[in-house]
mmCIF file of C-alpha atoms and ligand atoms in Angstrom:
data_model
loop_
_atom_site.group_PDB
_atom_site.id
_atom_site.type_symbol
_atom_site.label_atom_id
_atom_site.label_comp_id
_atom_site.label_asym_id
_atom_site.label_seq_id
_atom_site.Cartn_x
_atom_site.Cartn_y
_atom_site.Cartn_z
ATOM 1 C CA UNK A 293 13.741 10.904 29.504
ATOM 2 C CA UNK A 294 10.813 12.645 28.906
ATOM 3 C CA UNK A 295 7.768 12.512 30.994
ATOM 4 C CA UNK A 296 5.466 10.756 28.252
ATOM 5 C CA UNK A 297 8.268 7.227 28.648
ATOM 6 C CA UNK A 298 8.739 7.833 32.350
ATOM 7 C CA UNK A 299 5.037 7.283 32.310
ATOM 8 C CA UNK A 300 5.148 4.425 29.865
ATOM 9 C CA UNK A 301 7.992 2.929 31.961
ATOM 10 C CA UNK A 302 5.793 3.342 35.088
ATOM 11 C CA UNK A 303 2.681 1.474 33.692
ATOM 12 C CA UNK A 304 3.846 -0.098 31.177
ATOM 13 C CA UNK A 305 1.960 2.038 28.708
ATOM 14 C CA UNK A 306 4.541 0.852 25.648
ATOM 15 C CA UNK A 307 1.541 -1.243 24.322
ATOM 16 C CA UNK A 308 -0.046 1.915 23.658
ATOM 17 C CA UNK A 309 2.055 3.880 21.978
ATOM 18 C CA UNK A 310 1.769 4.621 18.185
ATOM 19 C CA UNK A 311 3.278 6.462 15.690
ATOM 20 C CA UNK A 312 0.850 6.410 12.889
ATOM 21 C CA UNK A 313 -3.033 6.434 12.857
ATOM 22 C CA UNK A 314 -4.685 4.459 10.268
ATOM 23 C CA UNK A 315 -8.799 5.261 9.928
ATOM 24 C CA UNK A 316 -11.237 3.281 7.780
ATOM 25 C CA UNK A 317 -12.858 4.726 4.912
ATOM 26 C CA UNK A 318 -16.282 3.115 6.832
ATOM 27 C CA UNK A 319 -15.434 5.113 9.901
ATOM 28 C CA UNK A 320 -14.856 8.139 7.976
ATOM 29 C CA UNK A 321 -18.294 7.523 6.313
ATOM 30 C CA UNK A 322 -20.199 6.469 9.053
ATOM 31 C CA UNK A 323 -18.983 9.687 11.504
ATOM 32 C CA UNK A 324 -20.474 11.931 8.507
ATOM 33 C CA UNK A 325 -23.262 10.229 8.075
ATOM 34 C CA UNK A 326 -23.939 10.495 12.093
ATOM 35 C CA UNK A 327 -23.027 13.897 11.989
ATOM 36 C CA UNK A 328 -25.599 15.205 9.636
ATOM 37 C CA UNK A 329 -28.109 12.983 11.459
ATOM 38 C CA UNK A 330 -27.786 14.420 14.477
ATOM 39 C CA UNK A 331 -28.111 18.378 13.524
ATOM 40 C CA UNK A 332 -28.829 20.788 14.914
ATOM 41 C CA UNK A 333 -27.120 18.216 17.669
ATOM 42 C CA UNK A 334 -23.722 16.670 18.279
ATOM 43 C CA UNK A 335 -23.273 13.232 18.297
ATOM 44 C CA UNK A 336 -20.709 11.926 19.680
ATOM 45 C CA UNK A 337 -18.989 8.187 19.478
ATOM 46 C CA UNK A 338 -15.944 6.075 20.855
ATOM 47 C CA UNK A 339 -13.222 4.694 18.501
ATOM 48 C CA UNK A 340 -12.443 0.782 18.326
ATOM 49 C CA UNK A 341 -9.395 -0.213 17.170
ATOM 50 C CA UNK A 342 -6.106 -1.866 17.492
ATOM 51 C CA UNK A 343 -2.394 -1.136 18.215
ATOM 52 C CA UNK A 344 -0.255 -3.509 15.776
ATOM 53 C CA UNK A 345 3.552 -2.352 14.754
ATOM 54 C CA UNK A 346 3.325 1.126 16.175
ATOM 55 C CA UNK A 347 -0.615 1.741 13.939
ATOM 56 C CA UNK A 348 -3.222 2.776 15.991
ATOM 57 C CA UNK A 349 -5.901 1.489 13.993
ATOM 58 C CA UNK A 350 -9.470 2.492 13.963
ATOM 59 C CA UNK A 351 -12.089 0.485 12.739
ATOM 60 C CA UNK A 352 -15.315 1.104 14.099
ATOM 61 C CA UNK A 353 -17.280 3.263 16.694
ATOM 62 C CA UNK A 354 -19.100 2.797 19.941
ATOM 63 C CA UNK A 355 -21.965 4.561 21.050
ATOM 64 C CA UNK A 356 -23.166 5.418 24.224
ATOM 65 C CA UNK A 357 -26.563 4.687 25.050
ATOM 66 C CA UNK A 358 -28.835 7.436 25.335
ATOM 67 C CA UNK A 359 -25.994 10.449 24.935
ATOM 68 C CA UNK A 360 -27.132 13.354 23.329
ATOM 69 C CA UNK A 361 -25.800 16.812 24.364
ATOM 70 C CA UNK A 362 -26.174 20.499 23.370
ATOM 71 C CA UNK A 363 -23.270 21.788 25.472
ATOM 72 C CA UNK A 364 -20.092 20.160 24.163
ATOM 73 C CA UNK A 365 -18.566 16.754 24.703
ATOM 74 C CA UNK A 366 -19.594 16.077 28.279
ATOM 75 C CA UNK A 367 -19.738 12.046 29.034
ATOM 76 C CA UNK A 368 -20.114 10.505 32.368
ATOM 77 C CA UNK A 369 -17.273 8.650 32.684
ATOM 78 C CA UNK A 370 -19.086 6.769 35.373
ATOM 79 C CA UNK A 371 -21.739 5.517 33.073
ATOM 80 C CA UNK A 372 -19.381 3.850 30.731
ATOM 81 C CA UNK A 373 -19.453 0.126 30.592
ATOM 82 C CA UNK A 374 -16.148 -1.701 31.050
ATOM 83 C CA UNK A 375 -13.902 -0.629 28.069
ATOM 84 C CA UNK A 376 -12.133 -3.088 25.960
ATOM 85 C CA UNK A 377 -10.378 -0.146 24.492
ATOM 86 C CA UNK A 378 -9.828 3.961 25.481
ATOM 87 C CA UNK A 379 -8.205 4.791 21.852
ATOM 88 C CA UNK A 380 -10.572 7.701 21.652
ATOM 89 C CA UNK A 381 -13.518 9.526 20.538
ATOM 90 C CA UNK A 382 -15.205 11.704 17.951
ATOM 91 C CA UNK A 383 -17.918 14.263 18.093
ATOM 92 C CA UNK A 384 -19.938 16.523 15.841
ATOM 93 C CA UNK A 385 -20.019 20.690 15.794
ATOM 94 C CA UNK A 386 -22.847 21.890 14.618
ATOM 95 C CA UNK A 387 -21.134 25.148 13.301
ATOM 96 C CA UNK A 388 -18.310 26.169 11.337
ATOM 97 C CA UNK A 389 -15.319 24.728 13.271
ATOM 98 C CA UNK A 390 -14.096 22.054 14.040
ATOM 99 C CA UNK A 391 -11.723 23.195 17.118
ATOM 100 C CA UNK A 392 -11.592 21.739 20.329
ATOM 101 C CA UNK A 393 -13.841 23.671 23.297
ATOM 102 C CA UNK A 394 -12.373 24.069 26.768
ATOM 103 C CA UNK A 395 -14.427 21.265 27.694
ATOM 104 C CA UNK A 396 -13.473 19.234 24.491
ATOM 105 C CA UNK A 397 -10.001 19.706 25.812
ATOM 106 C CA UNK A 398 -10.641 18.313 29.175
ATOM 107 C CA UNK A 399 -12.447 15.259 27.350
ATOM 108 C CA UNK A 400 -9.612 14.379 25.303
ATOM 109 C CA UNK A 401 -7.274 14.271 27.751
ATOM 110 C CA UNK A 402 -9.294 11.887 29.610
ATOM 111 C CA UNK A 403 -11.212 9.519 27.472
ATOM 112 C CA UNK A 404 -7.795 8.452 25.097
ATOM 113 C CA UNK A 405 -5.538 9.185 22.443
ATOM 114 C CA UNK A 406 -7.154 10.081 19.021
ATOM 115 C CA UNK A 407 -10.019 12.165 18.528
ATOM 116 C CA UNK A 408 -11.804 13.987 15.814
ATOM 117 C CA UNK A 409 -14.236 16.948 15.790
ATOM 118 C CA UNK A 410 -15.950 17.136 12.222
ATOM 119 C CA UNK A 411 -18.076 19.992 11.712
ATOM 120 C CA UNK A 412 -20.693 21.807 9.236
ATOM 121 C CA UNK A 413 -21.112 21.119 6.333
ATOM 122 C CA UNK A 414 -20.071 17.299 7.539
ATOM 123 C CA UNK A 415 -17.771 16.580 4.308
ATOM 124 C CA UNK A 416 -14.365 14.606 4.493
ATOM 125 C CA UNK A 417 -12.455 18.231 4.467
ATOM 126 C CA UNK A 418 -14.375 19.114 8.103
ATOM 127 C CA UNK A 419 -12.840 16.794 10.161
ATOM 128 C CA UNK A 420 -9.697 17.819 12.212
ATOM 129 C CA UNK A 421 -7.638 15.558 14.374
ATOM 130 C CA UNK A 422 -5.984 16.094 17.777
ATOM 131 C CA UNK A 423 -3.983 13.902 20.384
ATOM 132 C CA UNK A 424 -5.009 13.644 24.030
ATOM 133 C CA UNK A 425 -3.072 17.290 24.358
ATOM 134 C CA UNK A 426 -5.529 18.874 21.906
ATOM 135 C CA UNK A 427 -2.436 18.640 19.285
ATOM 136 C CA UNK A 428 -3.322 18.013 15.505
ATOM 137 C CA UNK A 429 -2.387 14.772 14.594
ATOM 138 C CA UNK A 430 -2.213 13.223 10.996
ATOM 139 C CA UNK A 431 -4.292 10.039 10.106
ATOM 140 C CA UNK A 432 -4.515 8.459 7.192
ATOM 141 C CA UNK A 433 -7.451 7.290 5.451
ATOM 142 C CA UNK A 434 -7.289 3.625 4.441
HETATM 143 ZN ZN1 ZN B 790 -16.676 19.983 20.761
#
């Protein structure tokens, strides 16, 4: 057993677990269209969604109030209001990659399971995805 079901078994996580991330064409949009908005900044969002037959699907994003930062994906996890859902987030680089930082890293494996990092110049092809390890992960566009 490894250590990801021995957690799952522990908390009873299973309701959680997907195999296959589906991501709205809206979301897509709306990310790039934050993204350029926020240059020379990063903006960053949460992902809504749902887990149905083993599809985490996203469908919208949730913004902190008042977060703007120039030094990576830092968020006060104390300041968030009660979560409905922690599927994930997404935030912009304002440069030409869209790899995770050290600190990135550290937010991912915290604040869920699916996040993005889209970066300059803010198209479709700029955004990368990565599981709470900092892993790429596939998505599909739907
Ligand atoms: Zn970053």
């Amino acid at each position: 057993m490894d250590f990801d079901k021995l957690l799952s078994k522990i908390f009873n996580t299973d309701k959680y677990h997907f195999e296959e991330v589906h991501i709205d064409q809206e979301v897509i949009d709306s990310i790039i269209y934050y993204a350029q908005n926020a240059d020379p900044f990063e903006f960053f969002a949460l992902f809504d969604g749902s887990i149905k037959k083993k599809i985490l699907h996203i469908d919208d994003l949730l913004f902190l109030p008042g977060e703007t930062s120039g030094e990576g994906a830092v968020i006060k996890t104390g300041m968030l209001p009660l979560m409905k859902s922690n599927w994930g987030s997404v935030h912009s680089h304002p440069g030409p990659t869209a790899l995770p930082s050290g600190t990135d890293l550290t937010t991912f494996a915290k604040m869920g399971l699916f996040h993005m990092i889209i970066c300059r110049p803010y198209d479709q092809n700029c955004i990368l995805a990565y599981n709470r390890y900092g892993e790429f992960t596939e998505y599909k566009i739907i």
